[in-house]
Structures are given as C-alpha cells and as structure tokens.
Coordinates of C-alpha atoms in Angstrom, one line a residue:
M1 CA 66.9 -7.3 -12.3
K2 CA 63.8 -8.2 -14.4
I3 CA 63.4 -11.4 -12.5
R4 CA 63.5 -9.5 -9.1
Y5 CA 60.9 -7.0 -10.4
G6 CA 58.8 -9.9 -11.6
I7 CA 58.9 -11.6 -8.2
L8 CA 58.0 -8.3 -6.5
L9 CA 55.1 -7.8 -8.8
L10 CA 53.8 -11.2 -8.2
S11 CA 54.1 -10.8 -4.5
S12 CA 52.2 -7.5 -4.6
I13 CA 49.4 -9.1 -6.6
S14 CA 49.2 -12.1 -4.3
L15 CA 48.9 -9.8 -1.3
L16 CA 46.2 -7.8 -3.0
I17 CA 44.2 -10.9 -3.9
L18 CA 44.6 -12.3 -0.3
S19 CA 43.5 -9.0 1.2
C20 CA 40.4 -8.9 -1.1
S21 CA 39.6 -12.5 -0.2
K22 CA 39.7 -11.7 3.5
E23 CA 37.3 -8.8 3.1
T24 CA 35.0 -11.0 1.0
I25 CA 34.7 -13.9 3.4
T26 CA 34.6 -12.0 6.7
P27 CA 31.6 -13.6 8.5
E28 CA 28.8 -11.4 9.8
L29 CA 28.7 -11.4 13.6
Y30 CA 25.4 -11.9 15.6
G31 CA 24.0 -11.4 19.1
S32 CA 20.5 -11.3 20.5
I33 CA 18.1 -9.0 22.3
D34 CA 15.9 -9.9 25.3
G35 CA 13.5 -7.4 26.6
R36 CA 10.3 -6.5 28.4
V37 CA 7.6 -3.9 27.9
L38 CA 5.9 -2.5 31.0
A39 CA 3.0 -0.1 31.7
S40 CA 4.6 3.0 33.2
K41 CA 1.8 3.5 35.7
T42 CA 1.6 0.0 37.1
D43 CA 4.9 -1.7 36.2
E44 CA 2.9 -4.6 34.8
G45 CA 4.0 -6.4 31.7
L46 CA 2.2 -5.5 28.5
G47 CA 1.2 -8.2 26.1
G48 CA 0.4 -7.7 22.4
V49 CA 2.9 -4.9 21.9
N50 CA 4.4 -4.6 18.4
I51 CA 8.3 -4.6 18.6
T52 CA 10.4 -3.4 15.7
T53 CA 14.0 -2.3 15.4
S54 CA 15.8 0.4 13.6
P55 CA 17.9 -0.6 11.6
A56 CA 15.2 -3.2 10.7
T57 CA 15.6 -6.8 11.8
N58 CA 12.4 -8.7 12.8
S59 CA 8.9 -7.7 13.9
I60 CA 7.6 -9.5 17.0
I61 CA 4.7 -9.3 19.5
T62 CA 5.3 -9.4 23.3
N63 CA 3.9 -12.4 25.1
S64 CA 1.3 -12.1 27.9
N65 CA 3.8 -10.8 30.5
G66 CA 5.4 -8.2 28.1
S67 CA 8.6 -10.2 27.3
F68 CA 10.2 -10.6 23.8
S69 CA 13.3 -12.0 22.3
L70 CA 15.1 -11.3 19.0
N71 CA 17.7 -13.9 18.0
E72 CA 20.5 -13.8 15.3
V73 CA 20.6 -10.0 15.3
P74 CA 23.7 -8.6 13.5
T75 CA 26.0 -6.7 15.9
G76 CA 25.6 -3.0 16.1
N77 CA 23.5 -0.2 17.6
Y78 CA 19.7 -0.4 17.5
S79 CA 16.6 1.5 18.5
I80 CA 13.9 -0.8 19.9
N81 CA 10.5 0.5 19.1
A82 CA 7.3 -0.4 20.9
E83 CA 3.7 0.3 19.7
K84 CA 0.3 -0.7 21.1
S85 CA -3.2 0.6 20.7
G86 CA -4.1 2.9 23.5
Y87 CA -0.5 3.6 24.5
S88 CA 2.0 6.2 23.4
S89 CA 4.8 4.8 21.3
S90 CA 8.1 4.3 23.1
S91 CA 11.7 3.3 22.3
V92 CA 15.1 2.5 23.8
S93 CA 18.6 2.2 22.4
V94 CA 20.8 -1.0 22.8
K95 CA 24.1 -2.2 21.6
V96 CA 24.2 -5.8 20.2
R97 CA 27.6 -7.6 20.7
E98 CA 28.9 -10.9 19.3
D99 CA 27.4 -13.9 21.1
R100 CA 25.9 -11.8 23.8
K101 CA 22.4 -10.8 24.9
A102 CA 21.5 -7.1 25.0
S103 CA 18.7 -6.1 27.5
A104 CA 15.9 -3.7 26.7
Q105 CA 13.3 -2.5 29.2
I106 CA 10.6 -0.2 27.7
Y107 CA 7.9 1.7 29.5
M108 CA 4.7 2.7 27.8
K109 CA 2.1 5.3 28.9
Q110 CA -1.5 4.7 28.5
V111 CA -3.3 7.4 26.5
E112 CA -6.9 8.4 27.4
R113 CA -9.1 9.1 24.3
N114 CA -12.7 10.0 23.7
N115 CA -15.3 9.9 20.9
K116 CA -14.2 6.5 19.5
K117 CA -17.8 5.7 18.8
Y118 CA -17.9 8.5 16.2
L119 CA -15.0 7.0 14.1
S120 CA -15.7 4.5 11.4
A121 CA -12.9 2.9 9.4
E122 CA -12.6 0.0 6.9
V123 CA -10.2 -1.4 4.3
T124 CA -11.7 -0.8 0.9
S125 CA -9.1 -2.6 -1.2
W126 CA -5.5 -3.8 -1.1
N127 CA -3.0 -5.0 -3.7
A128 CA 0.4 -6.6 -3.4
R129 CA 3.1 -5.8 -6.0
A130 CA 6.7 -6.7 -6.6
K131 CA 9.5 -4.1 -7.0
N132 CA 13.2 -4.8 -7.3
D133 CA 12.9 -8.4 -5.8
S134 CA 10.8 -7.0 -2.9
T135 CA 7.1 -7.1 -2.1
F136 CA 4.9 -4.1 -1.1
V137 CA 1.3 -4.0 -0.2
E138 CA -0.8 -1.0 -1.3
V139 CA -3.8 -0.4 1.0
E140 CA -6.8 1.8 0.4
F141 CA -9.2 2.6 3.3
M142 CA -12.1 4.7 4.2
V143 CA -12.4 6.8 7.4
Q144 CA -15.5 8.6 8.4
N145 CA -16.8 10.8 11.4
T146 CA -20.3 9.4 11.9
S147 CA -21.4 12.2 14.2
S148 CA -23.5 15.0 12.8
E149 CA -22.4 17.4 15.5
T150 CA -19.0 16.5 17.0
D151 CA -15.6 17.1 15.3
I152 CA -12.8 14.7 15.9
G153 CA -9.5 16.4 16.8
T154 CA -7.1 13.6 16.0
Y155 CA -7.5 9.9 15.2
E156 CA -5.4 6.8 14.9
I157 CA -6.1 3.6 12.9
Y158 CA -4.1 0.4 13.4
F159 CA -3.7 -2.1 10.6
E160 CA -2.6 -5.8 10.7
I161 CA -1.2 -7.3 7.5
F162 CA -1.4 -11.1 7.5
T163 CA 1.1 -12.9 5.2
D164 CA 2.4 -16.5 4.7
G165 CA 5.2 -15.4 7.0
P166 CA 5.2 -12.9 9.9
E167 CA 2.4 -10.4 10.6
F168 CA 3.1 -6.8 9.7
Y169 CA 1.7 -3.6 11.3
Y170 CA 0.9 -0.1 10.2
E171 CA -0.4 2.9 12.0
V172 CA -2.1 5.9 10.5
R173 CA -2.4 9.1 12.5
D174 CA -4.3 12.1 11.3
S175 CA -6.3 15.1 12.5
S176 CA -9.3 17.4 11.9
L177 CA -12.1 15.0 10.9
S178 CA -15.2 17.3 10.9
A179 CA -18.6 16.1 11.8
G180 CA -20.0 13.9 8.9
E181 CA -16.6 14.1 7.1
R182 CA -15.6 11.0 5.0
N183 CA -12.2 10.5 3.4
I184 CA -10.5 7.8 1.3
Q185 CA -6.8 7.4 2.1
N186 CA -4.0 4.9 1.3
F187 CA -0.6 3.8 2.3
E188 CA 2.2 1.4 1.1
K189 CA 4.0 -1.1 3.3
F190 CA 7.2 -3.1 2.6
I191 CA 6.6 -6.8 3.5
R192 CA 9.9 -8.3 2.2
N193 CA 9.1 -11.2 -0.1
N194 CA 6.0 -12.5 1.7
K195 CA 2.7 -13.3 0.2
V196 CA -0.2 -11.2 1.6
D197 CA -3.3 -13.2 2.9
S198 CA -5.4 -10.3 4.2
V199 CA -5.3 -6.7 5.5
Q200 CA -7.5 -5.8 8.5
I201 CA -8.0 -2.9 10.9
S202 CA -7.2 -4.1 14.4
D203 CA -8.2 -0.9 16.4
T204 CA -9.1 2.8 16.2
Y205 CA -8.7 5.6 18.7
T206 CA -9.8 9.3 18.7
S207 CA -9.3 12.4 20.8
E208 CA -11.0 15.7 20.9

C-alpha cells in the first residue's frame, strides 16, 4: 500500500510540475496593425499624425499619405489614438489576432482657432530621472499671453521629446489665460529606458 501511495504522490507531483512548466513557457502571440489617418472633410491622408495605442505598444508618425504600420503587436484588443496639431484627437478600436493584420481607419476633424499670435511658450528646463528601472523626463515650461487686452479662452501646447530611440510626444491643454498673464507649469513623461537628447515645443494653438 505504501508503494502505491508513493507512486500516486510522485505522479501527482510530476503532473503539477509539468502543468507549471507549460504555463511558464507559453509563448506570447503577435500580430500587426496597418492603418491610415484621413481628414474628415476632404478624405485626404494626413501626414505627421502621432499614433499611439492603449494598452501601450509603440509610438509612430504617419507618412505623407497618412499610412502607418505597427508590427509585432501582442494579440488582444487595442484603442488606436491619433493626435495632430490643429486637429481634434480621434481613436478607433481594433482586435489583433495571431499572425494577422488588423486594419484601422481614423478620421480627424480640423479645428479652427484664433489668437495664436498672443500665445508665447518655451521650455525653461528639463531633467531625466530613473525610477524602478524606467526613465522619466520632467519638463518645466513657461506660457504667457502677450496681449495687453485680449484674454485667451483655451490653449494647447505640443511638445516633442527627442531621445536616442524613438521620439515621444506630449500635449498640454489648459484654459483662461488672461491678458498679460504668465505661468510656469510642468509635466512628467515616461520614456521607457531611452536617453533624452532634447525637449522642444513643436506647435501651439489657442481659441477665444
């Protein structure tokens, strides 16, 4: 009887170890995403659009006809987000399957804004820091309404973060910048483990 129980116990342990091994070595499955960003008014492709995903994968810029490709994307459901200065942000949802291409077509609407000449913005300082094996960049910037009479209702500032790897993007949206008002603000951006080369403001927009 002891021998039989011993054999059963060894068999159970072996099955448990085998089961754990299978879970450990299960390979991650990948697919890809091909897409295009179009202007909603003209159906023309939009170049220079910043494409990101949620959950996060890679950040990429559309080419001159609005096309983009994301390769080696883990299988699952994703939201594809598109951002470009002068256009309202837009997104679509896709499902990535093993060894297959998911298609994403995104339309963006142009936004008319005024009083851009009254908005002044500049990066005053930035600092990269490591935290839990990841790198973050802390950016301080100054924004000012240079008009002595006209208030700015809302404004947007677009940042480009240049690294030794990919470029990263950040957008600040705020409101109620009174005539002559000057503010110092800051933000923090996760940049994986890349080294920061510079931080620049790529564009600004305002509306009444």
